[in-house]
Amino acid sequence: MGATALRNGPSPVPAPIDSIVEVRGISKTYGNVEALRGIDLDFPRGKLTSLLGPSGCGKTTLLKIIAGLIRADGGTVAINGKRVSAPGPERAFVFQDFALMPWATVTRNVAFGLELRGTNKAEREETARRYIAEVGLAGFEDKYPHELSGGMRQRVGLARALSVDADVLLLDEPFSAVDEQNRRKFQEDLIRLRTNQNKTFIFVTHSIEEAVYISDRIVLLSPRPGRVSQIIEPEIDRSGDPERIHRDRHYLDTVDEIWQGLKQYVE
Amino acid sequence: MTLFGYRVPMMASLLVWCVVWEIVGRLDLIFLLPPFSDVLAAAFNLVQTSSWQSATVTTLRAFATGMALSIVIGVPLGVLMGRVKIADDLLGMWVNIFSSAPLSAIVPVLMILFGFGEKTIVAAVFLFAIWIIVLDTRAGVRHISPSLIEMARSYGASRPALYTKIILWAALPEILAGIRLGLIRGVKGVVIGQLLVAIVGYGALFETFSRNFRMAEFWALTIILFAFALLIAELIERAEAKVEYYAGARQ
Ligand SMILES: Nc1ncnc2c1ncn2[C@@H]1O[C@H](COP(=O)(O)OP(=O)(O)OP(=O)(O)O)[C@@H](O)[C@H]1O
Ligand SMILES: [Mg+2]
């Protein structure tokens, strides 16, 4: 077995040693669509956790509830032990469609979180430049979003999230609007970033390969109403060449294991 | 426009019509239509008279005031309707009615309300211009991508910051389009208002010229008005092109 299945079925899980985000009994219904039912989850500090599940199972809804962008009908979210119900500086969001301001340069887009916090211009542009370089966009500081490719735009979105120095990064299918080559490159960069930045990532995806490739922990959600169906911790050594991971036995086994679990929903 | 297979630029085709006008005028067929050269000469003399200059100042002032009012009130109203459903439900019907109603019919009512003076002209400009500004602003605000608003919220934007840093900018191309159309309608408003009130600005001049059959001056004034309207539309279009460039490929 390439992974440790922590549990099966929707019973509450004992809290890991140090969890930065704690989700308790979250449920959400849109009109008569029950999107989430009784979600209990803990996200360990400094790890990358993926939310994986079939389309429409409520991944985005859960992520946005954690972000404080959507109100849950029931349940609580706590960050660093403190209950939250609105956006806060300890979380930063990366959007599926990038959500860049088309009228602003890369620098201003990246610095926007700091601008809203009232950081002075020189300081925030300095910070922005650092993260623009960090995501590999040095030289594009004064470009406008429409002058960039999809992959580059999402790098801007990522740099913006990094520059506010939040503890938790919430990413909603950040690579789904990015072409395949760029996605590969991006995934490698994310692995590198996670080691450098010591942040907690919560990552929504519906690609099994992507989840296994980048995650320390994978939360499988069942189809609507979304519930936690399984938690998997792939034990993959990511220290070496990222290319190698795709041929790693554990990697292949875990992908297969998850596929076996999800297959029932597809058929 | 093409003529005998050649592309004729706008200016050239205008020139052709001027020549046609000149010929028809010289033939003396219609008393109402003096030769174009006479009209030009009249225009040249007209702009040197103090009555024209003061009429122009009055007209421009009324136009600018009316436009400023309709922008200052129309844009926030459009934003409100774009953002708040109740406001949209309450106001939507009226804005739509007014934006397509024959407003000239209301100008006499304005005269009763505001008297025979500049105020009525201002009110007419306002009434003609504001609705399209409201509608276009509303449409622009409606089309803002929800994720842009979520982005601002998630990075802690206050309500004022959300409006001044995101919503107004994201809707700017539509707002400017609305203002451009509003300006054109505002020109209509100022002309119709003045013609009906007829004792202020260009209205008074038109009244004098047509009553005394001074047709060359009458046409000269008309041409000046048309040129003014075109100039304004052109200026706004330039400004818009600049914004479009930045707003570029809106995602
Ligand atoms: N604002 C809304 N109003 C009504 N229903 C909604 C709304 N947002 C989401 N839903 C519904 O709730 C369910 C969960 O939506 P959500 O976007 O969270 O799923 P998802 O797992 O992110 O899906 P995908 O993989 O397609 O992104 C879906 O069935 C969706 O149709
Ligand atoms: Mg989603």
Coordinates of C-alpha atoms and ligand atoms in Angstrom, one line a residue:
Chain A
M1 CA 0.0 0.0 0.0
G2 CA 1.3 3.4 -1.0
A3 CA -0.8 5.3 1.5
T4 CA -2.2 5.2 5.0
A5 CA -5.9 5.2 5.0
L6 CA -6.7 7.0 8.3
R7 CA -10.3 6.1 8.4
N8 CA -13.3 5.1 6.5
G9 CA -16.8 6.4 6.9
P10 CA -18.0 9.7 8.2
S11 CA -17.3 9.4 11.9
P12 CA -15.4 12.3 13.6
V13 CA -11.7 12.0 13.5
P14 CA -9.5 12.6 16.6
A15 CA -7.6 15.9 16.2
P16 CA -4.0 15.6 14.9
I17 CA -1.3 17.0 17.1
D18 CA -1.2 20.5 15.7
S19 CA -4.1 21.5 13.4
I20 CA -4.3 25.1 12.3
V21 CA -7.8 24.8 10.7
E22 CA -10.6 23.0 12.5
V23 CA -13.9 22.4 10.8
R24 CA -16.7 21.1 12.9
G25 CA -20.2 20.0 11.8
I26 CA -20.3 22.3 8.7
S27 CA -23.4 22.0 6.6
K28 CA -24.7 24.1 3.8
T29 CA -27.9 24.0 1.7
Y30 CA -28.5 26.2 -1.3
G31 CA -32.3 26.4 -1.7
N32 CA -33.2 22.7 -2.0
V33 CA -29.7 21.6 -2.9
E34 CA -27.9 20.1 0.1
A35 CA -24.2 20.8 -0.7
L36 CA -22.5 19.8 2.5
R37 CA -23.6 17.7 5.4
G38 CA -21.8 17.4 8.8
I39 CA -18.2 18.0 7.7
D40 CA -15.6 17.5 10.5
L41 CA -12.0 18.1 9.4
D42 CA -8.7 19.1 10.8
F43 CA -5.9 20.6 8.7
P44 CA -2.5 20.0 10.0
R45 CA -0.2 23.0 10.2
G46 CA 2.5 23.3 7.5
K47 CA 1.0 20.6 5.3
L48 CA -0.7 20.6 2.0
T49 CA -4.2 19.0 2.2
S50 CA -6.2 18.4 -0.9
L51 CA -10.0 18.3 -1.1
L52 CA -10.8 15.8 -3.8
G53 CA -14.2 14.7 -5.0
P54 CA -16.6 14.5 -7.9
S55 CA -17.9 17.6 -9.6
G56 CA -20.6 19.4 -7.6
C57 CA -19.8 17.6 -4.3
G58 CA -19.2 20.9 -2.5
K59 CA -15.4 21.4 -2.6
T60 CA -15.6 25.0 -3.5
T61 CA -18.4 25.6 -1.0
L62 CA -16.3 24.1 1.8
L63 CA -13.2 26.1 0.8
K64 CA -15.2 29.3 0.7
I65 CA -16.8 28.6 4.1
I66 CA -13.3 28.2 5.5
A67 CA -12.3 31.4 3.7
G68 CA -15.3 33.2 5.3
L69 CA -16.7 34.1 1.9
I70 CA -19.8 31.9 2.3
R71 CA -21.8 31.5 5.6
A72 CA -22.4 27.9 6.7
D73 CA -25.9 26.9 7.8
G74 CA -24.5 25.0 10.7
G75 CA -21.1 24.2 12.3
T76 CA -18.0 26.2 13.0
V77 CA -14.6 26.9 11.5
A78 CA -11.6 27.8 13.8
I79 CA -8.2 29.1 12.7
N80 CA -5.5 28.8 15.3
G81 CA -8.2 27.9 17.8
K82 CA -10.2 31.0 17.1
R83 CA -13.7 30.8 15.6
V84 CA -14.0 32.7 12.4
S85 CA -17.0 33.6 10.2
A86 CA -15.6 36.3 7.9
P87 CA -12.4 36.6 5.9
G88 CA -9.3 37.4 7.9
P89 CA -5.6 38.2 7.4
E90 CA -4.5 34.7 8.4
R91 CA -6.1 33.2 5.3
A92 CA -5.5 34.1 1.6
F93 CA -7.5 32.8 -1.4
V94 CA -6.3 31.8 -4.8
F95 CA -9.2 31.8 -7.3
Q96 CA -10.0 29.4 -10.1
D97 CA -10.5 32.2 -12.6
F98 CA -7.5 34.2 -11.1
A99 CA -9.7 37.2 -10.1
L100 CA -7.1 39.8 -11.2
M101 CA -7.9 43.4 -11.7
P102 CA -7.6 43.9 -15.5
W103 CA -7.0 47.7 -15.0
A104 CA -4.0 47.2 -12.7
T105 CA -0.4 46.1 -13.4
V106 CA 1.0 42.8 -12.1
T107 CA 2.7 44.7 -9.3
R108 CA -0.5 46.5 -8.2
N109 CA -2.4 43.2 -8.4
V110 CA 0.1 41.4 -6.3
A111 CA 0.3 44.2 -3.8
F112 CA -3.5 44.6 -3.6
G113 CA -3.9 42.7 -0.3
L114 CA -1.3 44.9 1.3
E115 CA -2.9 48.0 -0.3
L116 CA -6.2 47.1 1.4
R117 CA -4.4 46.8 4.7
G118 CA -3.0 50.3 4.3
T119 CA 0.7 49.3 3.9
N120 CA 2.5 52.3 2.3
K121 CA 3.2 52.2 -1.4
A122 CA 7.0 51.8 -1.3
E123 CA 6.9 48.9 1.2
R124 CA 4.1 47.0 -0.5
E125 CA 5.7 47.3 -3.9
E126 CA 8.9 46.1 -2.5
T127 CA 7.1 43.0 -1.1
A128 CA 5.2 42.5 -4.3
R129 CA 8.4 42.5 -6.3
R130 CA 9.9 39.9 -4.1
Y131 CA 7.0 37.5 -4.5
I132 CA 6.7 38.2 -8.2
A133 CA 10.2 37.0 -8.5
E134 CA 9.4 34.1 -6.2
V135 CA 6.7 32.8 -8.5
G136 CA 9.0 33.3 -11.5
L137 CA 7.5 36.4 -13.0
A138 CA 10.4 38.8 -12.6
G139 CA 10.4 41.2 -15.6
F140 CA 6.6 41.2 -15.8
E141 CA 6.0 43.7 -13.0
D142 CA 4.5 46.4 -15.2
K143 CA 2.5 44.2 -17.5
Y144 CA -1.3 44.1 -17.4
P145 CA -3.1 40.8 -16.9
H146 CA -4.4 40.6 -20.5
E147 CA -0.8 40.6 -21.7
L148 CA -0.1 37.4 -19.7
S149 CA -0.9 33.8 -20.5
G150 CA -3.3 31.9 -18.2
G151 CA -0.4 30.2 -16.4
M152 CA 1.3 33.5 -15.7
R153 CA -2.0 35.1 -14.5
Q154 CA -2.4 32.4 -11.9
R155 CA 1.2 33.0 -10.8
V156 CA 0.1 36.6 -10.2
G157 CA -2.8 35.2 -8.1
L158 CA -0.5 33.0 -6.2
A159 CA 2.0 35.9 -5.6
R160 CA -0.8 38.0 -4.3
A161 CA -1.8 35.3 -1.8
L162 CA 1.8 34.9 -0.7
S163 CA 2.5 38.6 -0.3
V164 CA -0.1 39.1 2.5
D165 CA 1.9 36.5 4.6
A166 CA -1.2 34.5 5.6
D167 CA -0.7 31.2 7.5
V168 CA -3.2 29.4 5.4
L169 CA -3.5 29.5 1.6
L170 CA -6.8 28.4 0.1
L171 CA -6.6 27.3 -3.5
D172 CA -9.7 26.5 -5.5
E173 CA -8.6 24.4 -8.6
P174 CA -5.9 27.0 -9.3
F175 CA -4.6 25.1 -12.3
S176 CA -7.9 24.1 -14.0
A177 CA -7.7 27.1 -16.4
V178 CA -4.1 26.6 -17.1
D179 CA -2.7 24.4 -20.0
E180 CA -1.2 21.1 -19.3
Q181 CA 2.5 22.0 -19.6
N182 CA 2.1 25.0 -17.4
R183 CA 0.1 23.0 -14.9
R184 CA 3.0 20.5 -14.5
K185 CA 5.5 23.3 -14.0
F186 CA 3.1 25.0 -11.6
Q187 CA 2.7 21.8 -9.5
E188 CA 6.5 21.4 -9.2
D189 CA 6.7 25.1 -8.2
L190 CA 4.0 24.5 -5.6
I191 CA 5.9 21.6 -4.1
R192 CA 9.0 23.8 -3.9
L193 CA 7.1 26.7 -2.5
R194 CA 5.6 24.6 0.2
T195 CA 9.0 23.5 1.5
N196 CA 10.3 27.1 1.4
Q197 CA 7.3 29.0 2.8
N198 CA 6.2 26.9 5.7
K199 CA 2.6 27.6 5.1
T200 CA -0.5 25.5 5.3
F201 CA -2.2 24.8 2.0
I202 CA -5.7 23.7 1.4
F203 CA -6.1 22.8 -2.2
V204 CA -9.2 21.9 -4.1
T205 CA -8.9 19.7 -7.2
H206 CA -10.8 17.1 -9.0
S207 CA -7.7 15.5 -10.5
I208 CA -6.5 12.4 -8.6
E209 CA -3.0 12.6 -10.1
E210 CA -2.7 16.2 -9.1
A211 CA -3.9 15.5 -5.6
V212 CA -1.5 12.6 -5.0
Y213 CA 1.4 14.4 -6.7
I214 CA 1.3 17.5 -4.4
S215 CA -0.5 16.5 -1.2
D216 CA 0.6 15.4 2.2
R217 CA -3.0 14.6 2.9
I218 CA -6.0 13.9 0.7
V219 CA -9.6 14.3 1.9
L220 CA -12.0 12.4 -0.3
L221 CA -15.5 13.9 -0.4
S222 CA -18.6 11.9 -1.4
P223 CA -21.0 13.2 -4.0
R224 CA -23.7 15.6 -2.9
P225 CA -24.4 16.1 -0.1
G226 CA -20.7 16.3 0.4
R227 CA -19.3 14.3 3.3
V228 CA -15.8 13.2 4.2
S229 CA -15.6 9.6 2.9
Q230 CA -11.9 8.9 3.3
I231 CA -8.6 10.5 4.3
I232 CA -5.4 9.4 2.7
E233 CA -1.8 10.3 3.4
P234 CA 0.4 9.5 0.5
E235 CA 3.8 8.7 1.7
I236 CA 5.8 10.0 -1.2
D237 CA 9.4 11.4 -1.0
R238 CA 9.3 14.7 -2.7
S239 CA 12.8 15.8 -1.8
G240 CA 14.4 14.8 -5.1
D241 CA 13.6 15.5 -8.7
P242 CA 9.9 16.3 -9.1
E243 CA 9.9 14.4 -12.4
R244 CA 10.7 11.2 -10.6
I245 CA 7.5 11.3 -8.5
H246 CA 5.4 10.5 -11.5
R247 CA 7.2 7.1 -11.7
D248 CA 7.3 6.5 -8.0
R249 CA 5.6 3.2 -6.9
H250 CA 3.8 4.8 -4.0
Y251 CA 2.5 7.5 -6.2
L252 CA 1.1 5.1 -8.7
D253 CA -0.4 2.9 -6.0
T254 CA -2.1 5.8 -4.3
V255 CA -3.6 7.1 -7.5
D256 CA -4.9 3.6 -8.1
E257 CA -6.3 3.2 -4.6
I258 CA -8.2 6.5 -4.8
W259 CA -9.5 5.6 -8.2
Q260 CA -10.8 2.3 -6.9
G261 CA -12.6 4.3 -4.2
L262 CA -14.1 6.9 -6.5
K263 CA -15.0 4.6 -9.3
Q264 CA -18.3 3.6 -7.6
Y265 CA -19.5 7.2 -7.9
V266 CA -18.8 7.4 -11.6
E267 CA -20.5 4.2 -12.6
Chain B
M1 CA -18.7 54.7 -48.4
T2 CA -17.6 53.7 -51.9
L3 CA -18.1 55.6 -55.1
F4 CA -17.4 54.0 -58.6
G5 CA -15.4 51.3 -56.8
Y6 CA -13.2 53.8 -54.9
R7 CA -13.2 54.2 -51.1
V8 CA -14.2 57.7 -50.3
P9 CA -13.1 58.9 -46.9
M10 CA -15.6 60.6 -44.6
M11 CA -14.2 64.0 -45.2
A12 CA -14.4 63.7 -49.0
S13 CA -18.1 62.6 -48.9
L14 CA -18.8 65.5 -46.6
L15 CA -17.2 67.8 -49.2
V16 CA -19.4 66.4 -52.0
W17 CA -22.5 67.2 -50.0
C18 CA -21.2 70.7 -49.3
V19 CA -20.8 71.2 -53.1
V20 CA -24.3 69.8 -53.7
W21 CA -25.6 72.3 -51.1
E22 CA -23.7 75.1 -52.8
I23 CA -25.1 74.3 -56.2
V24 CA -28.7 73.9 -55.0
G25 CA -28.3 77.1 -53.0
R26 CA -27.0 79.0 -56.0
L27 CA -29.9 77.8 -58.2
D28 CA -32.1 79.7 -55.8
L29 CA -34.7 77.0 -55.9
I30 CA -35.6 77.0 -52.3
F31 CA -35.7 80.2 -50.4
L32 CA -34.9 78.4 -47.2
L33 CA -31.6 77.1 -48.5
P34 CA -29.0 79.8 -49.1
P35 CA -25.7 78.7 -50.8
F36 CA -23.3 76.9 -48.5
S37 CA -20.6 79.6 -48.9
D38 CA -23.1 82.2 -47.6
V39 CA -23.7 80.0 -44.6
L40 CA -20.0 79.7 -43.9
A41 CA -19.6 83.5 -44.2
A42 CA -22.6 83.9 -41.8
A43 CA -20.9 81.5 -39.4
F44 CA -17.7 83.4 -39.6
N45 CA -19.6 86.7 -38.8
L46 CA -21.8 85.0 -36.2
V47 CA -19.0 83.8 -34.0
Q48 CA -17.7 87.4 -33.7
T49 CA -21.0 88.8 -32.4
S50 CA -21.4 89.3 -28.7
S51 CA -24.9 87.8 -28.8
W52 CA -23.5 84.5 -30.1
Q53 CA -20.7 84.5 -27.6
S54 CA -23.0 85.1 -24.6
A55 CA -25.5 82.6 -26.0
T56 CA -22.7 80.1 -26.3
V57 CA -21.6 80.7 -22.7
T58 CA -25.2 80.3 -21.5
T59 CA -25.7 77.2 -23.5
L60 CA -22.4 75.5 -22.5
R61 CA -23.0 76.4 -18.8
A62 CA -26.5 74.9 -18.9
F63 CA -25.2 71.8 -20.7
A64 CA -22.3 71.3 -18.4
T65 CA -24.4 71.7 -15.3
G66 CA -27.0 69.3 -16.5
M67 CA -24.4 66.8 -17.5
A68 CA -22.5 67.1 -14.3
L69 CA -25.8 66.5 -12.3
S70 CA -26.8 63.5 -14.4
I71 CA -23.4 61.9 -14.0
V72 CA -23.1 62.6 -10.3
I73 CA -26.6 61.3 -9.7
G74 CA -26.8 58.7 -12.5
V75 CA -23.6 56.7 -11.8
P76 CA -24.4 56.1 -8.0
L77 CA -28.0 55.3 -8.9
G78 CA -26.8 52.8 -11.5
V79 CA -24.3 51.3 -9.0
L80 CA -27.1 51.0 -6.4
M81 CA -29.4 49.3 -8.9
G82 CA -26.7 47.0 -9.9
R83 CA -25.9 45.9 -6.4
V84 CA -29.1 46.1 -4.4
K85 CA -32.0 44.0 -5.7
I86 CA -34.7 46.0 -3.9
A87 CA -33.5 49.2 -5.4
D88 CA -33.4 47.6 -8.8
D89 CA -37.0 46.3 -8.5
L90 CA -38.3 49.6 -7.3
L91 CA -36.5 51.8 -9.8
G92 CA -35.9 49.6 -12.8
M93 CA -39.3 50.1 -14.3
W94 CA -39.1 53.9 -14.1
V95 CA -35.6 54.1 -15.5
N96 CA -36.6 52.0 -18.4
I97 CA -39.7 54.0 -19.1
F98 CA -37.9 57.3 -19.0
S99 CA -35.0 56.1 -21.1
S100 CA -37.2 55.3 -24.0
A101 CA -40.0 57.8 -23.5
P102 CA -40.3 60.8 -25.9
L103 CA -39.0 63.3 -23.4
S104 CA -39.5 66.4 -25.5
A105 CA -43.1 66.1 -24.4
I106 CA -42.1 66.7 -20.8
V107 CA -40.1 69.8 -21.4
P108 CA -43.2 72.1 -21.3
V109 CA -43.9 70.6 -17.9
L110 CA -40.3 71.5 -16.9
M111 CA -41.1 75.1 -17.9
I112 CA -44.0 75.1 -15.5
L113 CA -41.8 73.7 -12.8
F114 CA -38.6 75.7 -13.3
G115 CA -39.8 78.8 -15.2
F116 CA -38.6 80.3 -18.4
G117 CA -35.0 80.3 -17.8
E118 CA -31.7 78.5 -17.6
K119 CA -33.0 76.2 -14.9
T120 CA -35.4 74.6 -17.3
I121 CA -32.6 74.0 -19.8
V122 CA -30.4 72.4 -17.1
A123 CA -33.4 70.2 -16.1
A124 CA -33.9 69.2 -19.8
V125 CA -30.3 68.2 -20.2
F126 CA -30.5 66.2 -17.0
L127 CA -33.7 64.5 -17.9
F128 CA -32.4 63.6 -21.4
A129 CA -29.0 62.3 -20.2
I130 CA -29.4 60.6 -16.9
W131 CA -31.3 57.4 -17.8
I132 CA -28.9 55.9 -20.2
I133 CA -26.1 56.6 -17.7
V134 CA -28.1 54.8 -15.0
L135 CA -28.8 51.8 -17.3
D136 CA -25.3 51.4 -18.6
T137 CA -23.7 51.8 -15.2
R138 CA -26.2 49.2 -13.8
A139 CA -25.3 46.8 -16.7
G140 CA -21.6 47.3 -16.0
V141 CA -21.9 46.6 -12.3
R142 CA -24.0 43.5 -13.1
H143 CA -21.3 42.1 -15.3
I144 CA -18.5 42.4 -12.8
S145 CA -17.2 38.9 -12.2
P146 CA -18.3 37.7 -8.8
S147 CA -14.9 36.3 -8.1
L148 CA -13.4 39.8 -8.3
I149 CA -15.7 40.9 -5.6
E150 CA -15.0 37.8 -3.5
M151 CA -11.3 38.5 -4.1
A152 CA -11.6 42.0 -2.6
R153 CA -13.6 40.7 0.4
S154 CA -11.2 37.9 1.0
Y155 CA -8.3 40.3 1.2
G156 CA -10.2 42.4 3.7
A157 CA -11.7 45.2 1.6
S158 CA -13.9 47.6 3.5
R159 CA -17.2 48.5 1.9
P160 CA -15.9 51.9 0.6
A161 CA -12.8 50.2 -0.7
L162 CA -14.9 47.6 -2.5
Y163 CA -16.7 50.4 -4.3
T164 CA -13.9 52.7 -5.0
K165 CA -11.2 50.2 -5.8
I166 CA -13.1 47.4 -7.5
I167 CA -16.7 48.1 -8.5
L168 CA -16.3 51.5 -10.1
W169 CA -13.2 50.4 -12.0
A170 CA -14.6 47.1 -13.2
A171 CA -17.7 48.9 -14.5
L172 CA -15.8 51.8 -16.0
P173 CA -16.0 50.8 -19.6
E174 CA -19.8 50.6 -19.4
I175 CA -20.0 53.8 -17.3
L176 CA -18.1 55.7 -19.9
A177 CA -20.2 54.2 -22.7
G178 CA -23.3 55.4 -20.8
I179 CA -21.8 58.9 -20.3
R180 CA -21.0 59.1 -24.1
L181 CA -24.6 58.2 -25.0
G182 CA -25.7 60.5 -22.2
L183 CA -23.8 63.4 -23.7
I184 CA -25.3 62.9 -27.1
R185 CA -28.8 62.8 -25.5
G186 CA -27.8 65.9 -23.4
V187 CA -27.1 67.8 -26.6
K188 CA -30.6 67.0 -27.7
G189 CA -31.9 68.1 -24.3
V190 CA -30.1 71.4 -24.5
V191 CA -31.3 72.1 -28.1
I192 CA -34.9 71.1 -27.5
G193 CA -35.0 72.9 -24.2
Q194 CA -33.7 76.1 -25.7
L195 CA -36.0 75.9 -28.7
L196 CA -39.0 75.5 -26.5
V197 CA -38.0 78.1 -23.9
A198 CA -36.8 80.2 -26.8
I199 CA -35.6 83.2 -24.8
V200 CA -32.3 81.7 -23.6
G201 CA -29.0 81.1 -25.3
Y202 CA -29.2 79.5 -28.8
G203 CA -33.0 79.2 -28.5
A204 CA -33.2 83.0 -28.5
L205 CA -30.9 83.2 -31.5
F206 CA -32.8 80.5 -33.4
E207 CA -36.0 82.4 -32.6
T208 CA -34.6 85.7 -33.9
F209 CA -33.1 84.1 -37.1
S210 CA -36.1 82.1 -38.1
R211 CA -38.6 84.9 -37.3
N212 CA -36.6 87.3 -39.5
F213 CA -35.9 84.7 -42.2
R214 CA -32.1 85.1 -41.7
M215 CA -31.6 81.6 -43.1
A216 CA -27.8 81.7 -43.6
E217 CA -27.3 82.5 -39.9
F218 CA -30.0 79.9 -39.0
W219 CA -28.0 77.2 -40.8
A220 CA -24.7 78.5 -39.5
L221 CA -26.0 78.1 -36.0
T222 CA -27.3 74.6 -36.7
I223 CA -23.9 73.5 -38.2
I224 CA -22.1 74.9 -35.2
L225 CA -24.4 72.8 -32.9
F226 CA -23.8 69.7 -34.9
A227 CA -20.1 70.2 -34.9
F228 CA -20.2 70.7 -31.2
A229 CA -22.2 67.4 -30.6
L230 CA -19.8 65.5 -32.9
L231 CA -16.8 66.9 -31.1
I232 CA -18.0 65.8 -27.7
A233 CA -18.8 62.3 -28.9
E234 CA -15.4 62.1 -30.5
L235 CA -13.6 63.3 -27.3
I236 CA -15.4 60.7 -25.2
E237 CA -14.8 58.0 -27.7
R238 CA -11.0 58.7 -27.4
A239 CA -11.2 58.6 -23.6
E240 CA -13.1 55.3 -23.9
A241 CA -10.5 53.7 -26.2
K242 CA -7.9 54.5 -23.7
V243 CA -9.8 52.7 -20.9
E244 CA -10.7 49.8 -23.2
Y245 CA -7.0 49.4 -23.8
Y246 CA -6.4 48.9 -20.1
A247 CA -9.5 47.0 -19.3
G248 CA -8.4 45.1 -22.4
A249 CA -9.4 41.5 -22.4
R250 CA -11.7 41.6 -19.4
Q251 CA -11.6 38.1 -18.1
Ligands
LIG1 N1 -24.8 29.9 -5.2 C1 -25.3 28.7 -5.4 N2 -26.7 28.6 -5.5 C2 -27.2 27.4 -5.7 N3 -26.6 26.2 -5.7 C3 -25.2 26.3 -5.6 C4 -24.6 27.5 -5.4 N4 -23.2 27.3 -5.4 C5 -23.1 25.9 -5.5 N5 -24.3 25.3 -5.7 C6 -24.5 23.9 -5.8 O1 -24.0 23.3 -4.7 C7 -23.3 22.1 -5.1 C8 -21.8 22.2 -4.6 O2 -21.2 23.2 -5.4 P1 -19.6 23.5 -5.3 O3 -19.4 24.6 -6.3 O4 -19.2 23.7 -3.9 O5 -19.1 22.1 -5.9 P2 -17.6 21.7 -6.4 O6 -17.3 20.4 -5.7 O7 -16.7 22.8 -6.2 O8 -17.9 21.4 -7.9 P3 -16.8 21.6 -9.1 O9 -15.9 20.4 -9.1 O10 -17.7 21.5 -10.3 O11 -16.1 22.9 -8.9 C9 -23.4 22.0 -6.6 O12 -24.4 21.1 -6.9 C10 -23.8 23.4 -7.0 O13 -24.7 23.3 -8.1
MG2 MG -15.6 24.1 -7.5

